[in-house]
């Protein structure tokens, strides 16, 4: 950015602290703002009735049975949160190498989507991940052949999974698998099944990150993955230009919006993506980021509200249009009180 500093008077005529002296003045010159419209709230689903299971690596986040999900979504709507994301903790006995449960129209996530849509229709947007890991006995996002996660065969499954989720009522299909060519294939499959209006938010630049650990505990996939990793399909944390290629491909294939993930450690990518493509760009403040902030706040080492607010504002400053964050409901409440 050219700030044209040669045109400015210098000190002592210019004193930048003048504008910072009072809160009313700081408010007038504030360049970015976090509002409730920026928030997408991820929720974890478990089997059962009236159940809320704590997740030890995500203190304050619980897996909720479908009936409790519906209650949580009522709160989200009350606080003005525009969309939620649903993630199933599939019972271990339903996880298989071929991930058939992903295509079951009565699987946990489909039942939750239907319940939310029956209760609230279009008062809230519902996003579903498309990837096979919640259904995989091996914990991978795709099908494994000879120890390798195969691309094209996985994409066929993902297309069917997307149609199953759209049939249940999902508004935003979010492929989080990082297979090549999946966005175009899913768009075609959705259109062929008459779901032209269903959006695709591509996890376009998704890195092979250590910050997903608590999420894998939440959906019960860490044990399945074991010592395995996702580096043959998720991006290398060292890469920058490659992220732009990933995003360019997903946009060309028909993504309505794109996402960068994780969030704060990859803020440079968020900014570059937004500046380069100008499309709706989202960031995922992932489970490990939540866990770090929550743990430090619990120790009294950080002011919880301030640290959460600052971390989310940073995404807006970088150019993100919105953020998926486990803090969404808490932040919505804070923003309302302010
Ligand atoms: C599954 C998926 C993951 C996350 C979102 N979807 C985990 C992974 O890729 O292993 C991570 C979200 C988080 O950490 O909060 N494909």
Tab-separated table of C-alpha atoms and ligand atoms in Angstrom:
chain	number	residue	atom	x	y	z
A	1	UNK	CA	0.000	0.000	0.000
A	2	UNK	CA	1.288	3.468	-0.858
A	3	UNK	CA	0.587	5.665	2.159
A	4	UNK	CA	2.091	8.712	0.388
A	5	UNK	CA	4.129	9.638	3.421
A	6	UNK	CA	6.101	12.219	1.411
A	7	UNK	CA	2.920	14.309	1.351
A	8	UNK	CA	2.585	14.331	5.125
A	9	UNK	CA	4.052	16.838	7.464
A	10	UNK	CA	6.444	15.245	9.882
A	11	UNK	CA	6.915	15.594	13.610
A	12	UNK	CA	6.214	17.839	15.460
A	13	UNK	CA	3.351	19.057	13.208
A	14	UNK	CA	2.227	15.458	12.887
A	15	UNK	CA	1.528	13.606	16.098
A	16	UNK	CA	-0.291	10.342	15.421
A	17	UNK	CA	-1.071	9.988	19.128
A	18	UNK	CA	-3.472	12.968	18.868
A	19	UNK	CA	-6.099	10.757	17.240
A	20	UNK	CA	-5.552	8.020	19.799
A	21	UNK	CA	-6.028	10.178	22.864
A	22	UNK	CA	-9.711	9.462	23.557
A	23	UNK	CA	-11.986	6.518	22.912
A	24	UNK	CA	-14.452	8.675	20.930
A	25	UNK	CA	-11.645	9.624	18.579
A	26	UNK	CA	-10.294	6.093	18.303
A	27	UNK	CA	-13.807	4.994	17.342
A	28	UNK	CA	-13.986	7.637	14.605
A	29	UNK	CA	-10.787	6.523	12.905
A	30	UNK	CA	-11.134	2.759	13.443
A	31	UNK	CA	-10.447	0.975	10.136
A	32	UNK	CA	-11.952	-2.453	10.740
A	33	UNK	CA	-14.725	-3.815	12.879
A	34	UNK	CA	-15.923	-7.188	13.975
A	35	UNK	CA	-19.697	-7.614	13.791
A	36	UNK	CA	-21.946	-10.570	14.450
A	37	UNK	CA	-22.510	-10.925	10.690
A	38	UNK	CA	-18.880	-12.087	10.427
A	39	UNK	CA	-19.382	-15.242	12.469
A	40	UNK	CA	-19.887	-18.889	11.588
A	41	UNK	CA	-20.251	-21.173	14.610
A	42	UNK	CA	-18.942	-24.765	14.335
A	43	UNK	CA	-20.832	-27.339	16.431
A	44	UNK	CA	-20.040	-30.992	17.186
A	45	UNK	CA	-22.831	-33.562	17.134
A	46	UNK	CA	-23.081	-36.840	19.083
A	47	UNK	CA	-25.676	-39.606	19.267
A	48	UNK	CA	-28.241	-39.732	22.053
A	49	UNK	CA	-30.815	-37.460	23.621
A	50	UNK	CA	-30.241	-34.478	25.885
A	51	UNK	CA	-26.522	-35.179	25.813
A	52	UNK	CA	-23.683	-32.698	26.147
A	53	UNK	CA	-20.245	-34.294	26.268
A	54	UNK	CA	-17.244	-32.195	27.265
A	55	UNK	CA	-14.156	-32.332	25.023
A	56	UNK	CA	-11.050	-32.201	27.187
A	57	UNK	CA	-8.799	-30.477	24.627
A	58	UNK	CA	-11.544	-27.918	23.819
A	59	UNK	CA	-12.628	-26.661	27.245
A	60	UNK	CA	-16.016	-24.963	26.989
A	61	UNK	CA	-16.983	-26.766	23.769
A	62	UNK	CA	-19.275	-29.787	23.949
A	63	UNK	CA	-20.541	-32.478	21.618
A	64	UNK	CA	-24.313	-32.119	21.555
A	65	UNK	CA	-27.028	-34.602	20.678
A	66	UNK	CA	-29.312	-33.509	17.831
A	67	UNK	CA	-32.014	-32.152	20.163
A	68	UNK	CA	-29.406	-30.067	21.995
A	69	UNK	CA	-27.978	-28.866	18.668
A	70	UNK	CA	-31.408	-27.477	17.843
A	71	UNK	CA	-31.370	-25.597	21.170
A	72	UNK	CA	-27.877	-24.264	20.517
A	73	UNK	CA	-28.953	-23.021	17.098
A	74	UNK	CA	-31.883	-21.200	18.711
A	75	UNK	CA	-29.317	-19.294	20.779
A	76	UNK	CA	-27.219	-18.610	17.680
A	77	UNK	CA	-30.243	-17.136	15.916
A	78	UNK	CA	-31.156	-15.063	18.980
A	79	UNK	CA	-27.671	-13.575	19.057
A	80	UNK	CA	-27.771	-12.910	15.306
A	81	UNK	CA	-25.181	-15.431	14.106
A	82	UNK	CA	-25.839	-15.941	10.371
A	83	UNK	CA	-24.558	-19.500	9.935
A	84	UNK	CA	-23.447	-22.643	11.749
A	85	UNK	CA	-21.189	-25.514	10.715
A	86	UNK	CA	-22.020	-29.075	11.769
A	87	UNK	CA	-19.448	-31.806	12.473
A	88	UNK	CA	-20.468	-35.342	13.451
A	89	UNK	CA	-18.705	-37.530	16.013
A	90	UNK	CA	-19.584	-40.780	14.284
A	91	UNK	CA	-19.817	-43.834	16.585
A	92	UNK	CA	-16.653	-45.942	16.167
A	93	UNK	CA	-18.593	-49.018	15.022
A	94	UNK	CA	-19.851	-47.102	11.956
A	95	UNK	CA	-16.354	-46.146	10.774
A	96	UNK	CA	-15.043	-48.344	7.951
A	97	UNK	CA	-12.222	-48.254	5.386
A	98	UNK	CA	-14.748	-47.537	2.606
A	99	UNK	CA	-16.554	-44.837	4.631
A	100	UNK	CA	-20.041	-45.966	3.561
A	101	UNK	CA	-21.668	-44.099	6.461
A	102	UNK	CA	-20.805	-40.830	4.673
A	103	UNK	CA	-23.515	-41.689	2.130
A	104	UNK	CA	-26.198	-42.728	4.613
A	105	UNK	CA	-29.042	-40.188	4.318
A	106	UNK	CA	-29.831	-40.878	7.985
A	107	UNK	CA	-26.321	-40.413	9.319
A	108	UNK	CA	-25.747	-38.129	12.280
A	109	UNK	CA	-24.964	-34.975	10.337
A	110	UNK	CA	-27.951	-35.415	8.002
A	111	UNK	CA	-30.292	-35.912	10.955
A	112	UNK	CA	-28.911	-32.762	12.574
A	113	UNK	CA	-29.243	-30.732	9.367
A	114	UNK	CA	-32.851	-31.855	8.924
A	115	UNK	CA	-33.713	-31.050	12.547
A	116	UNK	CA	-32.198	-27.567	12.307
A	117	UNK	CA	-33.873	-26.817	8.974
A	118	UNK	CA	-37.243	-28.143	10.173
A	119	UNK	CA	-37.021	-25.894	13.206
A	120	UNK	CA	-35.619	-22.726	11.662
A	121	UNK	CA	-35.758	-22.960	7.844
A	122	UNK	CA	-33.798	-20.022	6.399
A	123	UNK	CA	-33.275	-18.155	9.665
A	124	UNK	CA	-29.802	-19.644	9.755
A	125	UNK	CA	-27.380	-20.992	7.150
A	126	UNK	CA	-26.107	-24.531	7.649
A	127	UNK	CA	-22.651	-25.515	6.456
A	128	UNK	CA	-21.427	-29.118	6.200
A	129	UNK	CA	-17.900	-30.341	5.715
A	130	UNK	CA	-17.385	-32.671	2.783
A	131	UNK	CA	-14.576	-35.129	3.551
A	132	UNK	CA	-14.522	-38.745	4.617
A	133	UNK	CA	-12.571	-38.529	7.895
A	134	UNK	CA	-15.605	-38.623	10.230
A	135	UNK	CA	-16.514	-42.001	8.688
A	136	UNK	CA	-13.066	-43.500	8.130
A	137	UNK	CA	-11.588	-46.257	10.279
A	138	UNK	CA	-8.193	-45.006	9.008
A	139	UNK	CA	-8.956	-41.360	9.856
A	140	UNK	CA	-8.127	-40.002	6.406
A	141	UNK	CA	-10.221	-37.561	4.372
A	142	UNK	CA	-10.245	-39.905	1.369
A	143	UNK	CA	-10.139	-43.564	0.378
A	144	UNK	CA	-6.822	-45.343	0.991
A	145	UNK	CA	-5.315	-47.736	-1.567
A	146	UNK	CA	-1.883	-49.255	-0.895
A	147	UNK	CA	-1.283	-46.711	1.834
A	148	UNK	CA	-2.022	-43.717	-0.391
A	149	UNK	CA	-5.108	-41.493	-0.294
A	150	UNK	CA	-6.400	-41.828	-3.847
A	151	UNK	CA	-7.743	-38.737	-5.541
A	152	UNK	CA	-10.292	-39.461	-8.246
A	153	UNK	CA	-12.069	-42.315	-6.519
A	154	UNK	CA	-12.365	-40.122	-3.425
A	155	UNK	CA	-13.808	-37.280	-5.491
A	156	UNK	CA	-16.594	-39.614	-6.700
A	157	UNK	CA	-17.476	-40.354	-3.064
A	158	UNK	CA	-17.340	-36.678	-2.120
A	159	UNK	CA	-19.787	-35.807	-4.913
A	160	UNK	CA	-22.250	-38.353	-3.570
A	161	UNK	CA	-21.675	-37.169	0.000
A	162	UNK	CA	-22.365	-33.574	-1.071
A	163	UNK	CA	-25.652	-34.560	-2.722
A	164	UNK	CA	-26.708	-36.537	0.377
A	165	UNK	CA	-26.009	-33.500	2.570
A	166	UNK	CA	-27.769	-31.094	0.186
A	167	UNK	CA	-30.779	-33.429	0.158
A	168	UNK	CA	-30.869	-33.204	3.966
A	169	UNK	CA	-31.075	-29.407	3.603
A	170	UNK	CA	-27.482	-28.203	3.865
A	171	UNK	CA	-27.045	-24.665	2.453
A	172	UNK	CA	-23.264	-24.535	2.114
A	173	UNK	CA	-21.167	-27.506	1.043
A	174	UNK	CA	-17.629	-27.032	2.326
A	175	UNK	CA	-15.145	-29.512	0.852
A	176	UNK	CA	-12.329	-29.788	3.389
A	177	UNK	CA	-10.564	-32.768	1.853
A	178	UNK	CA	-8.007	-31.064	-0.449
A	179	UNK	CA	-8.429	-33.584	-3.287
A	180	UNK	CA	-7.639	-32.136	-6.720
A	181	UNK	CA	-10.620	-31.254	-8.878
A	182	UNK	CA	-13.256	-31.821	-6.244
A	183	UNK	CA	-14.896	-28.401	-6.378
A	184	UNK	CA	-15.762	-28.671	-10.088
A	185	UNK	CA	-16.959	-32.241	-9.704
A	186	UNK	CA	-19.119	-31.400	-6.680
A	187	UNK	CA	-20.604	-28.379	-8.494
A	188	UNK	CA	-21.588	-30.634	-11.402
A	189	UNK	CA	-23.042	-33.270	-9.100
A	190	UNK	CA	-25.065	-30.699	-7.160
A	191	UNK	CA	-26.386	-29.103	-10.348
A	192	UNK	CA	-27.295	-32.486	-11.831
A	193	UNK	CA	-29.303	-33.227	-8.678
A	194	UNK	CA	-31.080	-29.873	-8.945
A	195	UNK	CA	-29.174	-28.137	-6.165
A	196	UNK	CA	-28.049	-25.146	-8.239
A	197	UNK	CA	-28.709	-22.827	-5.281
A	198	UNK	CA	-26.551	-24.745	-2.809
A	199	UNK	CA	-23.310	-22.851	-2.198
A	200	UNK	CA	-19.782	-24.212	-2.186
A	201	UNK	CA	-17.328	-22.750	0.305
A	202	UNK	CA	-14.024	-24.367	-0.614
A	203	UNK	CA	-11.452	-25.051	2.045
A	204	UNK	CA	-9.180	-23.777	-0.706
A	205	UNK	CA	-5.909	-23.306	1.148
A	206	UNK	CA	-5.927	-25.871	3.900
A	207	UNK	CA	-2.588	-26.671	5.485
A	208	UNK	CA	-1.371	-29.906	7.071
A	209	UNK	CA	-1.417	-28.376	10.526
A	210	UNK	CA	-0.782	-29.457	14.092
A	211	UNK	CA	-3.519	-27.038	15.141
A	212	UNK	CA	-6.298	-29.500	14.206
A	213	UNK	CA	-5.462	-31.804	17.123
A	214	UNK	CA	-8.372	-30.897	19.419
A	215	UNK	CA	-10.855	-31.127	16.499
A	216	UNK	CA	-9.711	-34.684	15.866
A	217	UNK	CA	-10.363	-35.455	19.548
A	218	UNK	CA	-13.805	-33.859	19.221
A	219	UNK	CA	-14.875	-36.001	16.253
A	220	UNK	CA	-12.969	-39.022	17.539
A	221	UNK	CA	-10.652	-39.323	14.541
A	222	UNK	CA	-7.258	-38.867	16.242
A	223	UNK	CA	-7.103	-42.504	17.330
A	224	UNK	CA	-8.103	-43.643	13.837
A	225	UNK	CA	-5.399	-41.556	12.184
A	226	UNK	CA	-2.853	-42.707	14.775
A	227	UNK	CA	0.653	-41.689	13.784
A	228	UNK	CA	-0.519	-40.981	10.217
A	229	UNK	CA	-0.602	-37.500	8.769
A	230	UNK	CA	-2.347	-35.712	5.903
A	231	UNK	CA	0.681	-34.254	4.158
A	232	UNK	CA	0.045	-35.942	0.812
A	233	UNK	CA	-3.111	-33.888	0.359
A	234	UNK	CA	-3.152	-30.930	2.763
A	235	UNK	CA	-0.707	-28.106	2.016
A	236	UNK	CA	2.850	-27.716	3.264
A	237	UNK	CA	2.919	-24.935	5.896
A	238	UNK	CA	5.987	-23.501	4.156
A	239	UNK	CA	4.118	-22.596	0.972
A	240	UNK	CA	2.616	-19.328	-0.105
A	241	UNK	CA	2.436	-19.201	-3.936
A	242	UNK	CA	0.864	-22.645	-3.954
A	243	UNK	CA	-2.018	-21.321	-1.843
A	244	UNK	CA	-2.839	-18.815	-4.573
A	245	UNK	CA	-2.839	-21.603	-7.167
A	246	UNK	CA	-5.179	-23.680	-5.009
A	247	UNK	CA	-7.549	-20.750	-4.596
A	248	UNK	CA	-7.428	-19.866	-8.306
A	249	UNK	CA	-8.355	-23.437	-9.244
A	250	UNK	CA	-11.247	-23.612	-6.778
A	251	UNK	CA	-12.657	-20.307	-8.041
A	252	UNK	CA	-12.327	-21.494	-11.653
A	253	UNK	CA	-14.134	-24.699	-10.691
A	254	UNK	CA	-17.076	-22.749	-9.289
A	255	UNK	CA	-16.449	-22.096	-5.593
A	256	UNK	CA	-18.756	-19.338	-4.327
A	257	UNK	CA	-16.405	-18.494	-1.498
A	258	UNK	CA	-13.023	-19.694	-0.308
A	259	UNK	CA	-11.481	-20.405	3.048
A	260	UNK	CA	-8.000	-20.333	4.518
A	261	UNK	CA	-7.216	-22.674	7.376
A	262	UNK	CA	-5.811	-22.502	10.052
A	263	UNK	CA	-6.446	-18.825	10.757
A	264	UNK	CA	-4.123	-16.605	12.763
A	265	UNK	CA	-0.850	-18.414	11.907
A	266	UNK	CA	-1.816	-18.086	8.210
A	267	UNK	CA	-3.022	-14.483	8.206
A	268	UNK	CA	-0.553	-13.638	5.441
A	269	UNK	CA	-2.389	-16.123	3.217
A	270	UNK	CA	-5.785	-14.647	4.117
A	271	UNK	CA	-4.612	-11.202	3.098
A	272	UNK	CA	-2.978	-12.342	-0.145
A	273	UNK	CA	-6.043	-14.353	-1.167
A	274	UNK	CA	-8.433	-11.475	-0.539
A	275	UNK	CA	-6.169	-8.928	-2.243
A	276	UNK	CA	-5.510	-11.167	-5.243
A	277	UNK	CA	-8.972	-12.534	-5.996
A	278	UNK	CA	-11.436	-10.233	-4.231
A	279	UNK	CA	-13.877	-13.102	-3.714
A	280	UNK	CA	-15.662	-13.789	-0.409
A	281	UNK	CA	-12.834	-15.070	1.772
A	282	UNK	CA	-13.240	-16.817	5.097
A	283	UNK	CA	-10.757	-17.894	7.727
A	284	UNK	CA	-11.111	-20.817	10.126
A	285	UNK	CA	-9.871	-20.091	13.628
A	286	UNK	CA	-9.268	-23.775	14.236
A	287	UNK	CA	-9.516	-25.910	17.332
A	288	UNK	CA	-5.855	-25.543	18.326
A	289	UNK	CA	-6.130	-21.768	18.167
A	290	UNK	CA	-9.216	-21.937	20.387
A	291	UNK	CA	-7.429	-24.282	22.774
A	292	UNK	CA	-4.391	-21.998	23.123
A	293	UNK	CA	-6.475	-18.932	23.916
A	294	UNK	CA	-8.857	-20.791	26.222
A	295	UNK	CA	-5.990	-22.434	28.130
A	296	UNK	CA	-4.025	-19.231	28.610
A	297	UNK	CA	-7.165	-17.397	29.719
A	298	UNK	CA	-8.032	-20.201	32.164
A	299	UNK	CA	-4.566	-19.797	33.716
A	300	UNK	CA	-5.178	-16.080	34.078
A	301	UNK	CA	-2.337	-15.378	31.638
A	302	UNK	CA	-4.552	-13.599	29.103
A	303	UNK	CA	-7.706	-11.543	29.410
A	304	UNK	CA	-10.151	-13.907	27.703
A	305	UNK	CA	-12.567	-11.358	26.225
A	306	UNK	CA	-9.854	-9.001	25.026
A	307	UNK	CA	-7.738	-11.744	23.510
A	308	UNK	CA	-10.693	-13.300	21.685
A	309	UNK	CA	-11.855	-9.946	20.353
A	310	UNK	CA	-8.372	-8.981	19.195
A	311	UNK	CA	-7.751	-12.331	17.505
A	312	UNK	CA	-10.996	-12.059	15.543
A	313	UNK	CA	-10.510	-8.411	14.645
A	314	UNK	CA	-7.147	-9.381	13.142
A	315	UNK	CA	-8.983	-11.485	10.540
A	316	UNK	CA	-11.088	-8.488	9.552
A	317	UNK	CA	-8.005	-6.271	9.294
A	318	UNK	CA	-6.401	-8.864	7.014
A	319	UNK	CA	-9.446	-8.669	4.738
A	320	UNK	CA	-11.475	-11.728	5.711
A	321	UNK	CA	-15.207	-11.501	5.116
A	322	UNK	CA	-15.933	-13.810	8.004
A	323	UNK	CA	-14.506	-16.296	10.485
A	324	UNK	CA	-15.420	-19.786	11.583
A	325	UNK	CA	-14.768	-19.743	15.310
A	326	UNK	CA	-15.710	-21.825	18.336
A	327	UNK	CA	-15.975	-18.500	20.188
A	328	UNK	CA	-18.856	-17.357	17.938
A	329	UNK	CA	-21.679	-17.532	20.480
A	330	UNK	CA	-19.598	-15.951	23.251
A	331	UNK	CA	-18.420	-13.189	20.918
A	332	UNK	CA	-21.927	-12.520	19.619
A	333	UNK	CA	-22.954	-11.914	23.208
A	334	UNK	CA	-19.978	-9.627	23.857
A	335	UNK	CA	-20.682	-7.617	20.708
A	336	UNK	CA	-24.315	-7.241	21.719
A	337	UNK	CA	-23.394	-5.972	25.207
A	338	UNK	CA	-20.913	-3.456	23.830
B	1	LIG	C1	-11.837	-32.635	8.389
B	1	LIG	C2	-11.642	-31.318	9.058
B	1	LIG	C3	-10.655	-30.975	9.975
B	1	LIG	C4	-10.968	-29.707	10.427
B	1	LIG	C5	-12.119	-29.278	9.765
B	1	LIG	N1	-12.517	-30.290	8.913
B	1	LIG	C6	-9.511	-31.761	10.507
B	1	LIG	C7	-8.496	-32.286	9.590
B	1	LIG	O1	-8.405	-31.904	8.422
B	1	LIG	O2	-7.781	-33.165	10.038
B	1	LIG	C8	-10.209	-28.953	11.481
B	1	LIG	C9	-10.990	-27.907	12.234
B	1	LIG	C10	-10.379	-27.514	13.529
B	1	LIG	O3	-9.255	-27.907	13.898
B	1	LIG	O4	-11.048	-26.759	14.243
B	1	LIG	N2	-11.427	-32.743	7.090
